[in-house]
Amino acid sequence: MKRKIVALLTAVTLMVPVTGIFAFAADANQGSVSGGWAEFSGYYIDGVPGTTDTYTSGTPVVSGLKVASTLYGIPSSTPDKHTGKRLRRLTSAEEVEYAAHGETVWFYKKHYTTAQMELIDGTVKTTSGRKWGDNATEATSPYYLPKAFENTEARTYWGS
C-alpha cells in the first residue's frame, strides 16, 4: 500500500510541471504570452512558475520550449531577445531624471514592447505605451524626475 501511495505521488509530481509546460506552449500559440524585465528582479515570463530571474535574453527557460525553426518563418514561443535598462540624464538644474528603455526581437511574430518608470509598489509614473511591430520593437518611456525619498524602478514588458 505504501509503495502505491509513493508511486501515485511521484506520478502527480511529474505530471504537474509537464502540464504547465504544455499549457504555456498552447498559450504562446494563441498569442497570449508575455513577460519582461524589472530593474531589481531581472527577466521573467508570466504564467511560467519558477522563471522569475531565470529568463535571460535570448535563452529559453525550459529546454525545448522555443521552436528552433525560425529560419523557416515559424516564430518561437518566446522572444529571440529582450533587453531592458534604465536611462539617466541631467536637467539644466543638474537634477537626475530617469527613463526605461526596452527592446524586443521576435522574428516572424507581431508583438509589443512597453517601457515604464514605476514606483517600487508598481505605480506607473511614465510609460511609452505599447509599441507594436513585427520582428523587432523598441520603447522608451518619458523621463521622470523622482521626488525626495521616492524609490523608482525601470521596467520593460513584451507580449503578443
Short mmCIF file of C-alpha atoms in Angstrom, two decimals:
data_model
loop_
_atom_site.label_atom_id
_atom_site.label_comp_id
_atom_site.label_asym_id
_atom_site.label_seq_id
_atom_site.Cartn_x
_atom_site.Cartn_y
_atom_site.Cartn_z
CA MET A 1 0.00 0.00 0.00
CA LYS A 2 2.81 2.39 0.92
CA ARG A 3 4.51 1.74 -2.46
CA LYS A 4 1.27 2.56 -4.32
CA ILE A 5 0.94 5.91 -2.50
CA VAL A 6 4.58 6.79 -3.24
CA ALA A 7 4.10 5.81 -6.90
CA LEU A 8 0.91 7.91 -7.14
CA LEU A 9 2.56 10.95 -5.54
CA THR A 10 5.56 10.60 -7.85
CA ALA A 11 3.30 10.42 -10.91
CA VAL A 12 1.33 13.51 -9.84
CA THR A 13 4.55 15.42 -9.07
CA LEU A 14 5.90 14.62 -12.53
CA MET A 15 2.64 15.47 -14.30
CA VAL A 16 2.12 18.95 -12.81
CA PRO A 17 5.26 20.59 -14.29
CA VAL A 18 4.74 18.91 -17.66
CA THR A 19 1.12 20.08 -17.76
CA GLY A 20 2.29 23.62 -17.02
CA ILE A 21 4.80 23.49 -19.86
CA PHE A 22 2.18 22.32 -22.35
CA ALA A 23 -0.29 24.95 -21.15
CA PHE A 24 2.36 27.64 -21.66
CA ALA A 25 3.18 26.36 -25.14
CA ALA A 26 -0.51 26.38 -26.04
CA ASP A 27 -0.87 29.96 -24.78
CA ALA A 28 2.14 31.01 -26.85
CA ASN A 29 0.49 29.69 -29.99
CA GLN A 30 -2.69 31.61 -29.13
CA GLY A 31 -0.73 34.86 -28.81
CA SER A 32 -1.16 35.44 -25.08
CA VAL A 33 2.42 35.03 -23.89
CA SER A 34 4.01 37.94 -22.02
CA GLY A 35 6.96 38.78 -19.81
CA GLY A 36 9.59 41.41 -19.28
CA TRP A 37 12.39 42.83 -17.20
CA ALA A 38 12.40 44.61 -13.86
CA GLU A 39 15.45 46.53 -12.73
CA PHE A 40 15.62 44.95 -9.28
CA SER A 41 14.44 41.42 -10.06
CA GLY A 42 15.58 40.58 -13.61
CA TYR A 43 13.91 38.84 -16.56
CA TYR A 44 10.73 36.76 -16.31
CA ILE A 45 7.91 35.13 -18.28
CA ASP A 46 4.35 35.50 -16.94
CA GLY A 47 2.47 32.34 -16.05
CA VAL A 48 5.51 30.05 -16.06
CA PRO A 49 6.27 29.09 -12.45
CA GLY A 50 9.91 29.33 -11.45
CA THR A 51 11.01 31.58 -14.31
CA THR A 52 11.46 34.79 -12.33
CA ASP A 53 15.12 35.76 -12.64
CA THR A 54 15.87 32.73 -14.84
CA TYR A 55 14.79 34.06 -18.24
CA THR A 56 17.81 35.68 -19.80
CA SER A 57 17.79 37.49 -23.07
CA GLY A 58 17.61 35.01 -25.94
CA THR A 59 17.73 31.88 -23.76
CA PRO A 60 14.76 29.53 -23.39
CA VAL A 61 13.57 28.98 -19.82
CA VAL A 62 12.73 25.33 -20.41
CA SER A 63 14.81 23.46 -22.95
CA GLY A 64 12.74 22.56 -25.98
CA LEU A 65 10.18 25.29 -25.26
CA LYS A 66 11.42 27.55 -28.05
CA VAL A 67 10.83 26.48 -31.63
CA ALA A 68 14.24 26.26 -33.26
CA SER A 69 13.00 26.60 -36.84
CA THR A 70 12.76 30.40 -37.04
CA LEU A 71 14.82 30.21 -40.24
CA TYR A 72 11.70 28.88 -41.94
CA GLY A 73 9.38 31.66 -40.80
CA ILE A 74 7.96 29.93 -37.73
CA PRO A 75 8.04 32.17 -34.64
CA SER A 76 9.48 30.86 -31.39
CA SER A 77 7.21 30.70 -28.34
CA THR A 78 9.19 33.46 -26.56
CA PRO A 79 11.15 36.40 -27.93
CA ASP A 80 14.50 35.69 -29.51
CA LYS A 81 15.88 38.57 -27.42
CA HIS A 82 14.58 41.06 -24.86
CA THR A 83 16.65 43.70 -23.09
CA GLY A 84 15.75 46.37 -20.59
CA LYS A 85 17.70 49.15 -18.95
CA ARG A 86 17.44 52.43 -17.04
CA LEU A 87 18.47 55.62 -18.80
CA ARG A 88 19.55 58.76 -16.96
CA ARG A 89 20.17 62.39 -17.87
CA LEU A 90 20.89 65.66 -16.12
CA THR A 91 18.44 68.53 -16.33
CA SER A 92 19.58 72.14 -16.72
CA ALA A 93 19.19 72.43 -12.93
CA GLU A 94 21.58 69.44 -12.60
CA GLU A 95 18.88 67.13 -11.28
CA VAL A 96 18.88 63.49 -12.43
CA GLU A 97 15.91 62.23 -14.45
CA TYR A 98 15.34 58.59 -15.37
CA ALA A 99 13.64 56.68 -18.19
CA ALA A 100 13.14 53.00 -19.01
CA HIS A 101 14.20 51.56 -22.36
CA GLY A 102 13.29 48.15 -23.77
CA GLU A 103 14.00 46.27 -26.98
CA THR A 104 12.43 43.03 -28.14
CA VAL A 105 13.44 40.88 -31.11
CA TRP A 106 10.88 38.23 -32.03
CA PHE A 107 11.24 37.06 -35.59
CA TYR A 108 8.05 36.32 -37.56
CA LYS A 109 5.80 37.43 -34.68
CA LYS A 110 3.71 40.57 -34.23
CA HIS A 111 4.50 41.74 -30.70
CA TYR A 112 4.89 44.78 -28.47
CA THR A 113 7.43 46.31 -26.14
CA THR A 114 6.49 48.70 -23.32
CA ALA A 115 8.89 50.71 -21.13
CA GLN A 116 7.79 52.27 -17.84
CA MET A 117 9.21 54.11 -14.86
CA GLU A 118 7.36 52.84 -11.81
CA LEU A 119 7.47 53.19 -8.07
CA ILE A 120 8.56 50.00 -6.35
CA ASP A 121 4.91 49.33 -5.43
CA GLY A 122 4.01 49.20 -9.16
CA THR A 123 2.55 52.71 -9.50
CA VAL A 124 3.29 53.84 -13.06
CA LYS A 125 4.91 57.28 -13.29
CA THR A 126 5.72 57.36 -17.04
CA THR A 127 5.02 54.91 -19.84
CA SER A 128 5.86 54.54 -23.50
CA GLY A 129 2.62 52.68 -24.15
CA ARG A 130 2.69 49.51 -26.22
CA LYS A 131 4.93 49.85 -29.27
CA TRP A 132 3.71 47.21 -31.74
CA GLY A 133 5.67 45.77 -34.64
CA ASP A 134 6.98 42.69 -36.41
CA ASN A 135 10.42 41.15 -35.85
CA ALA A 136 11.82 43.97 -33.63
CA THR A 137 10.30 46.64 -31.39
CA GLU A 138 11.77 49.33 -29.18
CA ALA A 139 10.19 51.53 -26.49
CA THR A 140 11.44 54.37 -24.29
CA SER A 141 9.39 55.93 -21.52
CA PRO A 142 9.37 59.68 -20.97
CA TYR A 143 11.97 60.81 -18.43
CA TYR A 144 10.85 61.10 -14.82
CA LEU A 145 12.32 63.21 -12.02
CA PRO A 146 11.75 61.32 -8.75
CA LYS A 147 10.60 63.25 -5.71
CA ALA A 148 12.63 63.15 -2.48
CA PHE A 149 12.68 59.65 -0.97
CA GLU A 150 10.73 58.21 -3.92
CA ASN A 151 12.04 54.79 -4.98
CA THR A 152 11.65 54.23 -8.73
CA GLU A 153 12.36 51.23 -10.89
CA ALA A 154 12.73 50.87 -14.66
CA ARG A 155 10.56 48.05 -16.04
CA THR A 156 10.04 46.78 -19.56
CA TYR A 157 7.40 44.41 -20.89
CA TRP A 158 6.84 42.30 -24.01
CA GLY A 159 3.84 40.43 -25.29
CA SER A 160 1.94 39.34 -28.36
#
